[in-house]
Amino acid sequence: MRIGFLGTGLMGKPLAQRLLSAQLPVVVYNRTQSKLEALREAGAMVADSPEEAIASSDCIILMLSDAAAIEQVLLSENAKQQLKNRTIIQMGTISPSQSQELQKQVVGAGGDYLEAPVLGSIPEAEAGKLIVMVGATEEQFQKWSNLLQNFGSDPRLIGPVGTAAAVKLALNQLISSLTTAFALSLGFVQNQGVEVEYFMEILRQSALYAPTFDKKLQRMLDRNYANPNFPTKHLLKDTNLFLDAAISVNLNASSLSGVREILEIAQQMGLSNQDYSSLFEAISPQT
């Protein structure tokens, strides 16, 4: 079985490398061809177009930035003609409704579709320690779980297509909300002349503590947001997706609107491609 991999950016590249390390035949495609050279050297076949990658593969994994990119790469007139009898596994972060629409398009073209978004960043992807959430039928899950175990040892079937996408968005909402809340508290204690480590010692001993605070603390203290595992622009995209989905089911998501504003300010400050901890700059700008 040959695996096609469309999208080899920050997360896609280590995931494709995991498949190659497992001695699986892999065909890769990326709109930026320069991102494929290391995978070519590792043994991947490099496709010149999405259509070539799809036609050369039995199963195609998507790790693309958003639904618009997926539509452009997977659902062009030429690409759709190649989907018959192929399985698409969508692993990026999109909304439940977007995933369900993709399923409709793929099945309509004669293919099969499931979603498997992941929680974790580049180190977990490289080590095969991601949390893999699957939206699929039981039959699909049983068929593809061995493949997905290359990315995380315990893939979890959440429910039908849309449910795993929902859990992924819910988790990413916590990333943006928790990080913004922590940045605000950190900026405040700094402003008040409190020794940061005193604040952190108390926080770590409390029920309020989340490990992500320590993961982002040094970046914020140093104001160094280079070499991101997850850039600001992607967190803003996911926050907007969550807001739209939550509002559509009559949830009061007004608290998240302020978080979105912080992320938008960070983006306006030129921090789109920096680590999302750069939202600290929007909350506590240097004077």
Coordinates of C-alpha atoms in Angstrom, one line a residue:
M1 CA 0.0 0.0 0.0
R2 CA 1.4 3.4 -1.0
I3 CA 0.6 6.4 1.2
G4 CA 0.2 9.9 -0.3
F5 CA 1.0 12.8 1.9
L6 CA -0.2 16.3 0.9
G7 CA 1.2 19.1 3.0
T8 CA 4.7 18.8 4.5
G9 CA 5.0 21.9 6.6
L10 CA 5.8 22.1 10.3
M11 CA 3.7 19.1 11.2
G12 CA 3.4 17.3 7.9
K13 CA 7.1 16.8 7.4
P14 CA 7.8 14.9 10.7
L15 CA 4.6 12.8 10.1
A16 CA 5.7 11.8 6.6
Q17 CA 9.1 11.0 8.1
R18 CA 7.5 8.7 10.6
L19 CA 5.9 6.7 7.7
L20 CA 9.2 6.5 5.9
S21 CA 11.0 5.3 9.1
A22 CA 8.3 2.5 9.2
Q23 CA 9.5 1.5 5.8
L24 CA 6.2 2.5 4.2
P25 CA 6.2 3.7 0.5
V26 CA 5.3 7.4 0.6
V27 CA 4.5 9.9 -2.1
V28 CA 4.7 13.5 -1.0
Y29 CA 3.4 16.8 -2.4
N30 CA 3.7 20.3 -1.2
R31 CA 3.0 23.6 -2.9
T32 CA 6.4 24.8 -1.8
Q33 CA 8.6 22.2 -3.5
S34 CA 11.7 23.2 -1.5
K35 CA 10.1 21.7 1.6
L36 CA 10.3 18.2 0.1
E37 CA 14.0 17.8 -0.4
A38 CA 14.7 16.2 3.0
L39 CA 11.9 13.8 2.5
R40 CA 13.1 12.9 -1.0
E41 CA 16.5 12.1 0.5
A42 CA 14.8 10.0 3.1
G43 CA 13.2 7.8 0.4
A44 CA 9.9 9.5 -0.5
M45 CA 8.7 9.8 -4.0
V46 CA 8.1 13.4 -4.8
A47 CA 5.0 14.3 -6.9
D48 CA 4.9 17.3 -9.1
S49 CA 1.1 17.8 -8.6
P50 CA -1.6 16.8 -6.2
E51 CA -3.2 14.7 -9.0
E52 CA 0.0 12.7 -9.4
A53 CA 0.3 12.1 -5.6
I54 CA -3.4 10.9 -5.4
A55 CA -3.1 8.8 -8.5
S56 CA 0.0 7.1 -7.2
S57 CA -1.5 6.3 -3.8
D58 CA -4.0 4.0 -2.1
C59 CA -4.5 6.2 0.9
I60 CA -3.9 10.0 1.0
I61 CA -3.2 11.9 4.2
L62 CA -3.9 15.6 4.4
M63 CA -2.0 17.9 6.6
L64 CA -2.8 21.3 5.1
S65 CA -3.3 24.7 6.7
D66 CA -7.1 25.1 6.3
A67 CA -10.2 24.1 4.4
A68 CA -9.4 26.5 1.5
A69 CA -6.0 24.8 0.9
I70 CA -7.6 21.4 1.1
E71 CA -10.2 22.4 -1.5
Q72 CA -7.6 23.8 -3.8
V73 CA -5.3 20.8 -3.6
L74 CA -7.9 17.9 -3.3
L75 CA -11.0 19.1 -4.9
S76 CA -9.9 20.6 -8.2
E77 CA -11.6 19.2 -11.2
N78 CA -8.5 17.1 -12.1
A79 CA -7.8 16.0 -8.5
K80 CA -11.4 14.8 -7.9
Q81 CA -11.2 12.5 -10.9
Q82 CA -8.4 10.6 -9.1
L83 CA -10.3 10.1 -5.8
K84 CA -12.3 7.0 -6.8
N85 CA -11.3 4.0 -4.7
R86 CA -8.9 6.1 -2.6
T87 CA -9.1 6.7 1.1
I88 CA -8.6 10.3 2.4
I89 CA -7.5 10.8 6.0
Q90 CA -7.8 14.5 6.9
M91 CA -5.4 15.3 9.8
G92 CA -5.4 19.2 9.8
T93 CA -7.5 21.4 12.0
I94 CA -10.8 22.4 10.3
S95 CA -14.3 22.8 11.6
P96 CA -16.8 19.9 12.0
S97 CA -19.0 21.2 9.2
Q98 CA -16.0 21.7 6.9
S99 CA -14.9 18.1 7.5
Q100 CA -18.4 16.8 6.9
E101 CA -18.6 18.7 3.6
L102 CA -15.2 17.2 2.6
Q103 CA -16.6 13.8 3.4
K104 CA -19.5 14.5 1.1
Q105 CA -17.3 15.6 -1.7
V106 CA -14.9 12.7 -1.5
V107 CA -17.6 10.0 -1.2
G108 CA -19.4 11.7 -4.1
A109 CA -16.3 11.2 -6.2
G110 CA -16.1 7.5 -5.3
G111 CA -13.6 7.7 -2.5
D112 CA -13.7 7.1 1.3
Y113 CA -13.1 9.7 4.0
L114 CA -12.2 9.9 7.7
E115 CA -10.7 12.5 9.9
A116 CA -7.8 12.1 12.3
P117 CA -6.7 15.5 13.8
V118 CA -3.9 15.4 16.3
L119 CA -2.9 17.1 19.5
G120 CA 0.7 17.9 20.1
S121 CA 3.5 19.7 18.4
I122 CA 6.7 19.0 16.5
P123 CA 8.6 17.1 19.3
E124 CA 5.6 14.8 19.8
A125 CA 5.2 14.3 16.0
E126 CA 8.8 13.4 15.6
A127 CA 8.6 10.9 18.5
G128 CA 5.3 9.4 17.4
K129 CA 3.6 10.6 20.7
L130 CA 0.8 12.6 19.3
I131 CA -2.8 12.2 20.6
V132 CA -4.7 11.0 17.5
M133 CA -8.5 11.6 17.5
V134 CA -10.5 9.8 14.8
G135 CA -13.8 10.6 13.3
A136 CA -14.9 7.6 11.4
T137 CA -17.0 4.4 11.4
E138 CA -15.9 1.5 13.5
E139 CA -14.9 -0.3 10.3
Q140 CA -12.8 2.5 9.0
F141 CA -11.1 2.9 12.4
Q142 CA -10.2 -0.8 12.6
K143 CA -8.8 -0.7 9.0
W144 CA -6.6 2.4 9.5
S145 CA -5.7 2.4 13.2
N146 CA -2.4 0.5 12.5
L147 CA -1.3 3.3 10.1
L148 CA -2.4 6.0 12.6
Q149 CA -0.3 4.3 15.3
N150 CA 2.8 5.6 13.5
F151 CA 1.8 9.0 14.8
G152 CA 0.5 8.1 18.3
S153 CA 0.4 4.8 20.0
D154 CA -3.3 5.0 21.0
P155 CA -5.6 6.5 18.3
R156 CA -9.0 7.2 19.8
L157 CA -12.3 6.7 17.9
I158 CA -14.4 9.7 18.9
G159 CA -17.4 9.1 16.7
P160 CA -18.5 9.8 13.2
V161 CA -16.9 12.4 10.9
G162 CA -17.1 15.8 12.6
T163 CA -16.8 14.7 16.2
A164 CA -13.0 14.4 16.2
A165 CA -12.8 17.8 14.5
A166 CA -15.0 19.2 17.2
V167 CA -12.8 17.8 20.0
K168 CA -9.7 19.2 18.3
L169 CA -11.2 22.7 18.0
A170 CA -12.3 22.5 21.7
L171 CA -8.7 21.7 22.7
N172 CA -7.3 24.5 20.6
Q173 CA -9.7 26.9 22.1
L174 CA -8.1 26.0 25.4
I175 CA -4.7 26.7 24.0
S176 CA -5.6 30.2 23.0
S177 CA -7.7 31.0 26.2
L178 CA -5.2 29.5 28.7
T179 CA -2.2 31.1 27.0
T180 CA -3.9 34.5 26.9
A181 CA -5.0 34.3 30.5
F182 CA -1.5 33.3 31.6
A183 CA 0.2 36.1 29.6
L184 CA -2.2 38.6 31.3
S185 CA -1.3 37.4 34.8
L186 CA 2.4 37.3 34.0
G187 CA 2.4 40.8 32.6
F188 CA 0.5 42.0 35.6
V189 CA 2.8 40.6 38.2
Q190 CA 5.8 41.9 36.3
N191 CA 4.2 45.3 36.2
Q192 CA 3.6 45.2 39.9
G193 CA 7.3 44.4 40.7
V194 CA 6.6 40.8 41.9
E195 CA 9.4 38.3 41.4
V196 CA 8.1 36.0 38.6
E197 CA 9.4 32.9 40.3
Y198 CA 7.5 33.6 43.5
F199 CA 4.3 33.8 41.3
M200 CA 5.2 30.6 39.5
E201 CA 6.0 28.6 42.6
I202 CA 2.5 29.4 44.0
L203 CA 0.8 28.8 40.7
R204 CA 2.5 25.4 40.3
Q205 CA 1.2 24.3 43.7
S206 CA -2.4 25.2 42.9
A207 CA -5.2 23.7 41.0
L208 CA -4.9 26.6 38.6
Y209 CA -1.7 25.3 37.1
A210 CA -1.4 23.9 33.6
P211 CA 1.9 22.6 32.2
T212 CA 1.6 24.8 29.1
F213 CA 2.3 27.8 31.4
D214 CA 5.9 26.6 32.0
K215 CA 6.3 25.6 28.4
K216 CA 5.6 29.2 27.3
L217 CA 7.1 31.1 30.3
Q218 CA 10.7 31.4 29.1
R219 CA 9.6 32.5 25.6
M220 CA 7.6 35.3 27.2
L221 CA 10.3 36.3 29.6
D222 CA 12.9 36.4 26.9
R223 CA 10.4 37.8 24.3
N224 CA 11.8 35.2 21.9
Y225 CA 9.2 33.6 19.7
A226 CA 11.4 32.2 16.9
N227 CA 11.3 28.6 15.6
P228 CA 7.6 28.1 16.4
N229 CA 6.0 24.7 16.9
F230 CA 2.7 26.4 16.3
P231 CA 2.6 29.9 14.8
T232 CA 0.3 32.7 15.8
K233 CA -1.5 32.8 12.5
H234 CA -2.6 29.2 12.9
L235 CA -3.9 29.7 16.4
L236 CA -5.9 32.8 15.2
K237 CA -7.4 30.6 12.4
D238 CA -8.4 27.9 14.8
T239 CA -9.9 30.5 17.2
N240 CA -12.0 31.9 14.4
L241 CA -13.2 28.4 13.5
F242 CA -14.2 27.7 17.1
L243 CA -16.0 31.0 17.4
D244 CA -18.0 30.5 14.3
A245 CA -18.9 26.9 15.3
A246 CA -19.8 27.8 18.9
I247 CA -22.0 30.7 17.8
S248 CA -23.8 28.5 15.3
V249 CA -25.0 26.3 18.2
N250 CA -26.0 29.2 20.4
L251 CA -23.1 29.1 22.8
N252 CA -22.0 32.4 24.4
A253 CA -18.4 32.7 23.2
S254 CA -17.9 36.3 24.1
S255 CA -15.0 35.6 26.3
L256 CA -13.1 34.2 23.3
S257 CA -13.8 37.3 21.2
G258 CA -11.3 39.2 23.4
V259 CA -8.8 36.4 22.9
R260 CA -9.2 36.7 19.1
E261 CA -8.6 40.5 19.4
I262 CA -5.3 39.8 21.2
L263 CA -4.2 37.4 18.5
E264 CA -5.2 39.8 15.8
I265 CA -3.1 42.5 17.5
A266 CA -0.2 40.2 17.6
Q267 CA -0.6 39.5 13.9
Q268 CA -0.7 43.2 13.2
M269 CA 2.5 43.5 15.1
G270 CA 4.2 41.3 12.5
L271 CA 4.1 38.1 14.6
S272 CA 2.0 35.9 12.4
N273 CA 4.8 33.4 11.8
Q274 CA 6.2 33.5 15.3
D275 CA 5.3 31.1 18.1
Y276 CA 1.8 31.8 19.4
S277 CA 3.3 32.8 22.8
S278 CA 4.0 36.1 21.0
L279 CA 0.5 37.1 22.0
F280 CA 2.3 38.3 25.1
E281 CA 3.5 41.2 23.1
A282 CA -0.1 42.3 22.4
I283 CA -0.9 42.0 26.2
S284 CA 2.3 43.4 27.6
P285 CA 4.2 45.4 25.0
Q286 CA 7.7 46.5 25.7
T287 CA 8.0 50.1 26.7

